[in-house]
Amino acid sequence: MNRAFCFPSSRRRGAACKGRGPKARNKNKALAIDGLNLLHKQTVLSTSSAASSENSVSCNDRSMTSFSDAYFKSGSQPHTIAALEVPPVVQRFFDTIKQRYTEFLNYMKTPQYKTSIEQQIEVEQKRKSSLENEVQKLEKQISHLRKASLQQLKNRLGEA
């Protein structure tokens, strides 16, 4: 007997508890096993393909499978992007883009393209050097103005 759960507020601490006997426990255990067996049988019957239609009324699987075949077809879809028809306007656009791109690639292979790129590089290098010279001039002017303004400030403070 388990005495840990037998202490109502009106009883003494050391008094024995009258609990359920071993027969009651065995009876509850048998009922639990029977319930488990019944649940297992129902589950097996409802999921088996040989189940009667009466058992499948409560289960959605059978009713869903009859409609699912109509909506969902197994296998891969035959349509791919390459298999779809392209409208003629889009195809003409693709052709013009392809033609322009190949013309430009061919032009890039010519010596004229190389010389024009070299000329553009030279022009940009000259522009860069002139901008760097301008930056140096401006920095010199700024430093000169700072020195001059600092000198004027010192002169005014000395006069006062």
Short mmCIF file of N, CA and C in Angstrom, two decimals:
data_model
loop_
_atom_site.label_atom_id
_atom_site.label_comp_id
_atom_site.label_asym_id
_atom_site.label_seq_id
_atom_site.Cartn_x
_atom_site.Cartn_y
_atom_site.Cartn_z
N MET A 1 0.83 -1.19 0.00
CA MET A 1 0.00 0.00 0.00
C MET A 1 0.86 1.24 0.00
N ASN A 2 0.44 2.20 -0.72
CA ASN A 2 1.19 3.44 -0.82
C ASN A 2 0.63 4.44 0.17
N ARG A 3 1.41 4.78 1.19
CA ARG A 3 0.94 5.67 2.25
C ARG A 3 1.19 7.14 1.92
N ALA A 4 1.91 7.43 0.90
CA ALA A 4 2.25 8.82 0.59
C ALA A 4 1.05 9.64 0.17
N PHE A 5 0.02 9.00 -0.37
CA PHE A 5 -1.13 9.73 -0.88
C PHE A 5 -2.36 9.56 0.01
N CYS A 6 -2.21 9.06 1.22
CA CYS A 6 -3.36 8.75 2.08
C CYS A 6 -3.44 9.65 3.29
N PHE A 7 -3.12 10.90 3.23
CA PHE A 7 -3.13 11.75 4.40
C PHE A 7 -4.16 12.87 4.27
N PRO A 8 -5.43 12.57 4.49
CA PRO A 8 -6.40 13.66 4.55
C PRO A 8 -6.17 14.49 5.80
N SER A 9 -6.72 15.66 5.84
CA SER A 9 -6.45 16.59 6.94
C SER A 9 -7.00 16.10 8.28
N SER A 10 -7.99 15.22 8.31
CA SER A 10 -8.59 14.77 9.57
C SER A 10 -7.89 13.56 10.15
N ARG A 11 -6.96 12.95 9.50
CA ARG A 11 -6.32 11.73 9.98
C ARG A 11 -5.03 12.03 10.71
N ARG A 12 -4.64 11.08 11.50
CA ARG A 12 -3.34 11.15 12.16
C ARG A 12 -2.27 10.79 11.16
N ARG A 13 -1.11 11.17 11.50
CA ARG A 13 -0.01 10.98 10.57
C ARG A 13 0.39 9.52 10.45
N GLY A 14 0.40 8.78 11.46
CA GLY A 14 0.88 7.40 11.43
C GLY A 14 -0.17 6.38 11.09
N ALA A 15 -1.40 6.76 10.92
CA ALA A 15 -2.47 5.79 10.68
C ALA A 15 -2.35 5.21 9.28
N ALA A 16 -2.74 3.95 9.18
CA ALA A 16 -2.66 3.26 7.90
C ALA A 16 -3.79 3.72 6.99
N CYS A 17 -3.55 3.62 5.73
CA CYS A 17 -4.51 4.06 4.72
C CYS A 17 -5.15 2.84 4.11
N LYS A 18 -6.48 2.90 3.95
CA LYS A 18 -7.17 1.80 3.29
C LYS A 18 -7.29 2.17 1.81
N GLY A 19 -6.52 1.55 1.03
CA GLY A 19 -6.52 1.86 -0.39
C GLY A 19 -7.13 0.73 -1.19
N ARG A 20 -6.98 0.79 -2.46
CA ARG A 20 -7.48 -0.26 -3.32
C ARG A 20 -6.61 -1.49 -3.16
N GLY A 21 -7.20 -2.59 -3.28
CA GLY A 21 -6.47 -3.83 -3.14
C GLY A 21 -5.83 -4.25 -4.44
N PRO A 22 -5.08 -5.33 -4.44
CA PRO A 22 -4.43 -5.80 -5.65
C PRO A 22 -5.42 -6.22 -6.73
N LYS A 23 -6.61 -6.66 -6.36
CA LYS A 23 -7.60 -7.07 -7.36
C LYS A 23 -8.06 -5.87 -8.18
N ALA A 24 -8.25 -4.73 -7.53
CA ALA A 24 -8.70 -3.53 -8.24
C ALA A 24 -7.63 -3.06 -9.22
N ARG A 25 -6.36 -3.14 -8.81
CA ARG A 25 -5.27 -2.73 -9.71
C ARG A 25 -5.19 -3.64 -10.93
N ASN A 26 -5.31 -4.94 -10.73
CA ASN A 26 -5.26 -5.89 -11.85
C ASN A 26 -6.43 -5.67 -12.79
N LYS A 27 -7.60 -5.33 -12.24
CA LYS A 27 -8.77 -5.09 -13.07
C LYS A 27 -8.56 -3.84 -13.94
N ASN A 28 -8.01 -2.77 -13.35
CA ASN A 28 -7.74 -1.54 -14.12
C ASN A 28 -6.69 -1.78 -15.20
N LYS A 29 -5.70 -2.61 -14.86
CA LYS A 29 -4.65 -2.92 -15.83
C LYS A 29 -5.23 -3.69 -17.01
N ALA A 30 -6.12 -4.63 -16.73
CA ALA A 30 -6.75 -5.41 -17.79
C ALA A 30 -7.61 -4.52 -18.67
N LEU A 31 -8.33 -3.57 -18.07
CA LEU A 31 -9.16 -2.65 -18.86
C LEU A 31 -8.29 -1.76 -19.75
N ALA A 32 -7.15 -1.33 -19.23
CA ALA A 32 -6.26 -0.49 -20.03
C ALA A 32 -5.71 -1.25 -21.22
N ILE A 33 -5.34 -2.52 -21.01
CA ILE A 33 -4.81 -3.33 -22.11
C ILE A 33 -5.90 -3.61 -23.13
N ASP A 34 -7.13 -3.89 -22.65
CA ASP A 34 -8.23 -4.12 -23.59
C ASP A 34 -8.52 -2.86 -24.41
N GLY A 35 -8.48 -1.70 -23.78
CA GLY A 35 -8.70 -0.45 -24.50
C GLY A 35 -7.62 -0.20 -25.54
N LEU A 36 -6.38 -0.54 -25.19
CA LEU A 36 -5.27 -0.38 -26.13
C LEU A 36 -5.42 -1.32 -27.31
N ASN A 37 -5.83 -2.56 -27.04
CA ASN A 37 -6.06 -3.52 -28.13
C ASN A 37 -7.18 -3.05 -29.04
N LEU A 38 -8.26 -2.51 -28.45
CA LEU A 38 -9.38 -2.02 -29.25
C LEU A 38 -8.94 -0.85 -30.14
N LEU A 39 -8.16 0.07 -29.58
CA LEU A 39 -7.66 1.20 -30.36
C LEU A 39 -6.77 0.71 -31.51
N HIS A 40 -5.94 -0.27 -31.24
CA HIS A 40 -5.06 -0.81 -32.28
C HIS A 40 -5.88 -1.45 -33.39
N LYS A 41 -6.90 -2.22 -33.03
CA LYS A 41 -7.74 -2.87 -34.05
C LYS A 41 -8.44 -1.83 -34.91
N GLN A 42 -8.98 -0.78 -34.28
CA GLN A 42 -9.66 0.25 -35.06
C GLN A 42 -8.69 0.97 -36.01
N THR A 43 -7.49 1.22 -35.53
CA THR A 43 -6.50 1.89 -36.37
C THR A 43 -6.12 1.03 -37.56
N VAL A 44 -5.91 -0.25 -37.32
CA VAL A 44 -5.54 -1.15 -38.41
C VAL A 44 -6.67 -1.26 -39.40
N LEU A 45 -7.90 -1.38 -38.92
CA LEU A 45 -9.03 -1.50 -39.83
C LEU A 45 -9.24 -0.22 -40.65
N SER A 46 -9.07 0.93 -40.04
CA SER A 46 -9.32 2.17 -40.77
C SER A 46 -8.23 2.47 -41.79
N THR A 47 -7.03 1.97 -41.57
CA THR A 47 -5.95 2.25 -42.52
C THR A 47 -5.75 1.15 -43.54
N SER A 48 -6.31 -0.01 -43.34
CA SER A 48 -6.12 -1.10 -44.30
C SER A 48 -6.99 -0.87 -45.52
N SER A 49 -6.56 -1.39 -46.65
CA SER A 49 -7.31 -1.20 -47.89
C SER A 49 -8.53 -2.10 -47.95
N ALA A 50 -8.57 -3.15 -47.14
CA ALA A 50 -9.70 -4.07 -47.15
C ALA A 50 -10.78 -3.66 -46.17
N ALA A 51 -10.69 -2.47 -45.60
CA ALA A 51 -11.67 -2.02 -44.61
C ALA A 51 -13.00 -1.79 -45.29
N SER A 52 -14.05 -2.04 -44.56
CA SER A 52 -15.39 -1.85 -45.12
C SER A 52 -15.70 -0.37 -45.21
N SER A 53 -16.69 -0.03 -46.03
CA SER A 53 -17.04 1.37 -46.21
C SER A 53 -17.65 1.96 -44.95
N GLU A 54 -18.22 1.11 -44.08
CA GLU A 54 -18.80 1.61 -42.83
C GLU A 54 -17.71 2.16 -41.91
N ASN A 55 -16.57 1.50 -41.87
CA ASN A 55 -15.48 1.95 -41.01
C ASN A 55 -14.82 3.21 -41.57
N SER A 56 -14.85 3.38 -42.87
CA SER A 56 -14.14 4.51 -43.47
C SER A 56 -14.97 5.79 -43.49
N VAL A 57 -16.24 5.73 -43.05
CA VAL A 57 -17.06 6.92 -43.02
C VAL A 57 -16.48 7.94 -42.06
N SER A 58 -15.94 7.47 -40.93
CA SER A 58 -15.39 8.40 -39.95
C SER A 58 -13.99 8.87 -40.33
N CYS A 59 -13.37 8.23 -41.30
CA CYS A 59 -12.01 8.58 -41.68
C CYS A 59 -12.03 9.33 -43.01
N ASN A 60 -11.27 10.38 -43.11
CA ASN A 60 -11.25 11.21 -44.31
C ASN A 60 -10.39 10.63 -45.42
N ASP A 61 -9.54 9.67 -45.12
CA ASP A 61 -8.59 9.19 -46.12
C ASP A 61 -9.29 8.62 -47.34
N ARG A 62 -10.31 7.79 -47.14
CA ARG A 62 -10.97 7.14 -48.27
C ARG A 62 -11.69 8.17 -49.13
N SER A 63 -12.36 9.11 -48.51
CA SER A 63 -13.09 10.10 -49.31
C SER A 63 -12.14 11.05 -50.02
N MET A 64 -10.99 11.26 -49.45
CA MET A 64 -10.03 12.16 -50.09
C MET A 64 -9.33 11.50 -51.27
N THR A 65 -9.09 10.21 -51.21
CA THR A 65 -8.36 9.56 -52.29
C THR A 65 -9.16 9.50 -53.57
N SER A 66 -10.48 9.44 -53.49
CA SER A 66 -11.27 9.38 -54.72
C SER A 66 -11.17 10.68 -55.50
N PHE A 67 -11.09 11.82 -54.81
CA PHE A 67 -11.00 13.10 -55.50
C PHE A 67 -9.56 13.49 -55.81
N SER A 68 -8.63 13.01 -55.02
CA SER A 68 -7.25 13.44 -55.21
C SER A 68 -6.67 12.93 -56.52
N ASP A 69 -7.14 11.79 -57.00
CA ASP A 69 -6.63 11.29 -58.28
C ASP A 69 -7.01 12.22 -59.43
N ALA A 70 -8.17 12.85 -59.32
CA ALA A 70 -8.61 13.74 -60.38
C ALA A 70 -7.81 15.04 -60.39
N TYR A 71 -7.40 15.52 -59.23
CA TYR A 71 -6.71 16.80 -59.15
C TYR A 71 -5.20 16.69 -59.21
N PHE A 72 -4.65 15.67 -58.59
CA PHE A 72 -3.20 15.54 -58.50
C PHE A 72 -2.76 14.33 -59.30
N LYS A 73 -1.95 14.55 -60.28
CA LYS A 73 -1.43 13.45 -61.08
C LYS A 73 0.03 13.28 -60.75
N SER A 74 0.42 12.05 -60.51
CA SER A 74 1.81 11.81 -60.19
C SER A 74 2.65 11.88 -61.46
N GLY A 75 3.92 12.16 -61.28
CA GLY A 75 4.82 12.27 -62.42
C GLY A 75 5.26 13.70 -62.62
N SER A 76 6.18 13.89 -63.53
CA SER A 76 6.72 15.23 -63.75
C SER A 76 5.91 15.95 -64.82
N GLN A 77 5.95 17.25 -64.79
CA GLN A 77 5.26 18.06 -65.77
C GLN A 77 6.09 18.10 -67.06
N PRO A 78 5.46 17.93 -68.22
CA PRO A 78 6.22 17.94 -69.47
C PRO A 78 6.62 19.35 -69.91
N HIS A 79 6.02 20.39 -69.31
CA HIS A 79 6.29 21.76 -69.74
C HIS A 79 7.58 22.27 -69.10
N THR A 80 8.45 22.77 -69.93
CA THR A 80 9.64 23.46 -69.45
C THR A 80 9.70 24.80 -70.17
N ILE A 81 10.61 25.62 -69.77
CA ILE A 81 10.72 26.94 -70.39
C ILE A 81 11.09 26.81 -71.87
N ALA A 82 11.94 25.85 -72.19
CA ALA A 82 12.35 25.67 -73.58
C ALA A 82 11.21 25.15 -74.44
N ALA A 83 10.29 24.37 -73.84
CA ALA A 83 9.21 23.77 -74.61
C ALA A 83 8.06 24.75 -74.86
N LEU A 84 7.96 25.81 -74.08
CA LEU A 84 6.87 26.76 -74.25
C LEU A 84 7.09 27.60 -75.51
N GLU A 85 5.99 27.98 -76.13
CA GLU A 85 6.08 28.81 -77.33
C GLU A 85 6.38 30.25 -76.94
N VAL A 86 7.30 30.86 -77.68
CA VAL A 86 7.67 32.26 -77.44
C VAL A 86 6.93 33.11 -78.47
N PRO A 87 6.30 34.20 -78.02
CA PRO A 87 5.61 35.06 -78.99
C PRO A 87 6.59 35.62 -80.02
N PRO A 88 6.13 35.86 -81.24
CA PRO A 88 7.03 36.33 -82.31
C PRO A 88 7.69 37.67 -81.99
N VAL A 89 7.00 38.56 -81.30
CA VAL A 89 7.59 39.86 -80.97
C VAL A 89 8.78 39.67 -80.04
N VAL A 90 8.61 38.80 -79.07
CA VAL A 90 9.70 38.54 -78.13
C VAL A 90 10.87 37.87 -78.85
N GLN A 91 10.55 36.96 -79.76
CA GLN A 91 11.61 36.28 -80.50
C GLN A 91 12.41 37.27 -81.36
N ARG A 92 11.72 38.23 -82.00
CA ARG A 92 12.42 39.24 -82.79
C ARG A 92 13.31 40.11 -81.90
N PHE A 93 12.80 40.45 -80.71
CA PHE A 93 13.59 41.24 -79.77
C PHE A 93 14.86 40.47 -79.37
N PHE A 94 14.70 39.19 -79.06
CA PHE A 94 15.87 38.37 -78.72
C PHE A 94 16.87 38.32 -79.87
N ASP A 95 16.36 38.21 -81.09
CA ASP A 95 17.25 38.15 -82.25
C ASP A 95 18.03 39.45 -82.43
N THR A 96 17.38 40.60 -82.26
CA THR A 96 18.09 41.87 -82.41
C THR A 96 19.14 42.05 -81.32
N ILE A 97 18.80 41.66 -80.10
CA ILE A 97 19.78 41.76 -79.00
C ILE A 97 20.97 40.85 -79.28
N LYS A 98 20.68 39.65 -79.74
CA LYS A 98 21.76 38.71 -80.06
C LYS A 98 22.65 39.26 -81.17
N GLN A 99 22.02 39.83 -82.20
CA GLN A 99 22.78 40.38 -83.32
C GLN A 99 23.67 41.53 -82.86
N ARG A 100 23.13 42.44 -82.06
CA ARG A 100 23.93 43.57 -81.57
C ARG A 100 25.08 43.10 -80.70
N TYR A 101 24.83 42.14 -79.87
CA TYR A 101 25.87 41.62 -78.98
C TYR A 101 27.00 40.97 -79.77
N THR A 102 26.65 40.17 -80.76
CA THR A 102 27.70 39.54 -81.58
C THR A 102 28.48 40.58 -82.38
N GLU A 103 27.80 41.61 -82.88
CA GLU A 103 28.50 42.68 -83.60
C GLU A 103 29.49 43.39 -82.68
N PHE A 104 29.07 43.66 -81.44
CA PHE A 104 29.97 44.33 -80.52
C PHE A 104 31.16 43.43 -80.16
N LEU A 105 30.91 42.15 -79.98
CA LEU A 105 32.02 41.22 -79.70
C LEU A 105 33.01 41.19 -80.86
N ASN A 106 32.50 41.19 -82.08
CA ASN A 106 33.39 41.22 -83.24
C ASN A 106 34.17 42.54 -83.31
N TYR A 107 33.53 43.65 -82.97
CA TYR A 107 34.21 44.94 -82.96
C TYR A 107 35.32 44.96 -81.90
N MET A 108 35.08 44.32 -80.77
CA MET A 108 36.09 44.29 -79.71
C MET A 108 37.35 43.54 -80.14
N LYS A 109 37.23 42.68 -81.12
CA LYS A 109 38.39 41.91 -81.61
C LYS A 109 39.24 42.71 -82.61
N THR A 110 38.75 43.82 -83.10
CA THR A 110 39.48 44.60 -84.11
C THR A 110 40.55 45.48 -83.48
N PRO A 111 41.60 45.86 -84.26
CA PRO A 111 42.64 46.75 -83.74
C PRO A 111 42.13 48.18 -83.49
N GLN A 112 41.10 48.61 -84.22
CA GLN A 112 40.56 49.96 -83.98
C GLN A 112 40.01 50.09 -82.56
N TYR A 113 39.37 49.03 -82.09
CA TYR A 113 38.82 49.06 -80.72
C TYR A 113 39.95 49.22 -79.71
N LYS A 114 41.04 48.49 -79.94
CA LYS A 114 42.18 48.56 -79.02
C LYS A 114 42.76 49.98 -78.98
N THR A 115 42.94 50.58 -80.16
CA THR A 115 43.51 51.94 -80.20
C THR A 115 42.56 52.96 -79.56
N SER A 116 41.26 52.80 -79.78
CA SER A 116 40.31 53.76 -79.18
C SER A 116 40.31 53.63 -77.65
N ILE A 117 40.43 52.43 -77.16
CA ILE A 117 40.49 52.23 -75.70
C ILE A 117 41.77 52.82 -75.14
N GLU A 118 42.89 52.63 -75.84
CA GLU A 118 44.17 53.20 -75.37
C GLU A 118 44.10 54.72 -75.35
N GLN A 119 43.47 55.32 -76.37
CA GLN A 119 43.32 56.77 -76.40
C GLN A 119 42.46 57.26 -75.23
N GLN A 120 41.39 56.56 -74.96
CA GLN A 120 40.53 56.93 -73.83
C GLN A 120 41.28 56.83 -72.51
N ILE A 121 42.13 55.81 -72.38
CA ILE A 121 42.93 55.65 -71.16
C ILE A 121 43.89 56.82 -71.00
N GLU A 122 44.55 57.23 -72.10
CA GLU A 122 45.48 58.37 -72.05
C GLU A 122 44.76 59.65 -71.65
N VAL A 123 43.58 59.87 -72.23
CA VAL A 123 42.81 61.08 -71.90
C VAL A 123 42.46 61.09 -70.42
N GLU A 124 42.04 59.95 -69.90
CA GLU A 124 41.67 59.87 -68.49
C GLU A 124 42.88 60.04 -67.58
N GLN A 125 44.05 59.54 -67.99
CA GLN A 125 45.26 59.72 -67.18
C GLN A 125 45.65 61.20 -67.13
N LYS A 126 45.56 61.90 -68.27
CA LYS A 126 45.85 63.34 -68.29
C LYS A 126 44.88 64.11 -67.39
N ARG A 127 43.62 63.73 -67.48
CA ARG A 127 42.61 64.39 -66.64
C ARG A 127 42.90 64.15 -65.16
N LYS A 128 43.30 62.94 -64.83
CA LYS A 128 43.62 62.60 -63.44
C LYS A 128 44.80 63.44 -62.95
N SER A 129 45.85 63.55 -63.76
CA SER A 129 47.03 64.32 -63.35
C SER A 129 46.68 65.80 -63.18
N SER A 130 45.84 66.34 -64.08
CA SER A 130 45.45 67.75 -63.94
C SER A 130 44.62 67.96 -62.67
N LEU A 131 43.75 67.02 -62.36
CA LEU A 131 42.96 67.13 -61.13
C LEU A 131 43.84 67.03 -59.88
N GLU A 132 44.85 66.16 -59.94
CA GLU A 132 45.77 66.06 -58.81
C GLU A 132 46.55 67.36 -58.62
N ASN A 133 46.97 68.00 -59.73
CA ASN A 133 47.66 69.30 -59.64
C ASN A 133 46.74 70.35 -59.03
N GLU A 134 45.49 70.34 -59.43
CA GLU A 134 44.52 71.29 -58.88
C GLU A 134 44.34 71.08 -57.38
N VAL A 135 44.30 69.83 -56.96
CA VAL A 135 44.16 69.52 -55.52
C VAL A 135 45.37 70.06 -54.76
N GLN A 136 46.56 69.87 -55.30
CA GLN A 136 47.77 70.38 -54.62
C GLN A 136 47.74 71.90 -54.51
N LYS A 137 47.32 72.59 -55.57
CA LYS A 137 47.23 74.06 -55.53
C LYS A 137 46.26 74.51 -54.44
N LEU A 138 45.09 73.84 -54.40
CA LEU A 138 44.08 74.23 -53.41
C LEU A 138 44.56 73.96 -51.98
N GLU A 139 45.26 72.86 -51.78
CA GLU A 139 45.78 72.57 -50.44
C GLU A 139 46.82 73.61 -50.03
N LYS A 140 47.66 74.05 -50.97
CA LYS A 140 48.65 75.10 -50.67
C LYS A 140 47.94 76.40 -50.31
N GLN A 141 46.91 76.76 -51.08
CA GLN A 141 46.17 77.98 -50.78
C GLN A 141 45.52 77.91 -49.40
N ILE A 142 44.96 76.75 -49.06
CA ILE A 142 44.30 76.59 -47.76
C ILE A 142 45.32 76.74 -46.64
N SER A 143 46.47 76.09 -46.78
CA SER A 143 47.49 76.20 -45.72
C SER A 143 48.00 77.64 -45.61
N HIS A 144 48.19 78.33 -46.75
CA HIS A 144 48.64 79.73 -46.72
C HIS A 144 47.59 80.61 -46.04
N LEU A 145 46.29 80.40 -46.35
CA LEU A 145 45.23 81.19 -45.72
C LEU A 145 45.17 80.93 -44.22
N ARG A 146 45.38 79.71 -43.80
CA ARG A 146 45.38 79.40 -42.36
C ARG A 146 46.51 80.15 -41.65
N LYS A 147 47.69 80.08 -42.26
CA LYS A 147 48.84 80.76 -41.65
C LYS A 147 48.60 82.27 -41.59
N ALA A 148 48.07 82.83 -42.68
CA ALA A 148 47.83 84.28 -42.72
C ALA A 148 46.78 84.68 -41.70
N SER A 149 45.69 83.91 -41.61
CA SER A 149 44.64 84.25 -40.64
C SER A 149 45.13 84.08 -39.21
N LEU A 150 45.96 83.09 -38.95
CA LEU A 150 46.53 82.90 -37.62
C LEU A 150 47.45 84.07 -37.26
N GLN A 151 48.23 84.54 -38.23
CA GLN A 151 49.13 85.68 -38.00
C GLN A 151 48.32 86.94 -37.72
N GLN A 152 47.24 87.16 -38.48
CA GLN A 152 46.40 88.33 -38.25
C GLN A 152 45.74 88.28 -36.87
N LEU A 153 45.32 87.09 -36.45
CA LEU A 153 44.70 86.93 -35.13
C LEU A 153 45.70 87.25 -34.02
N LYS A 154 46.94 86.78 -34.19
CA LYS A 154 47.98 87.08 -33.20
C LYS A 154 48.26 88.58 -33.14
N ASN A 155 48.30 89.25 -34.30
CA ASN A 155 48.54 90.69 -34.34
C ASN A 155 47.43 91.45 -33.61
N ARG A 156 46.18 91.07 -33.82
CA ARG A 156 45.07 91.75 -33.16
C ARG A 156 45.12 91.54 -31.64
N LEU A 157 45.46 90.31 -31.24
CA LEU A 157 45.56 90.05 -29.80
C LEU A 157 46.71 90.84 -29.18
N GLY A 158 47.79 91.00 -29.95
CA GLY A 158 48.93 91.78 -29.46
C GLY A 158 48.61 93.26 -29.35
N GLU A 159 47.76 93.80 -30.20
CA GLU A 159 47.38 95.21 -30.17
C GLU A 159 46.49 95.52 -28.99
N ALA A 160 45.67 94.57 -28.62
CA ALA A 160 44.70 94.85 -27.55
C ALA A 160 45.30 94.82 -26.20
#
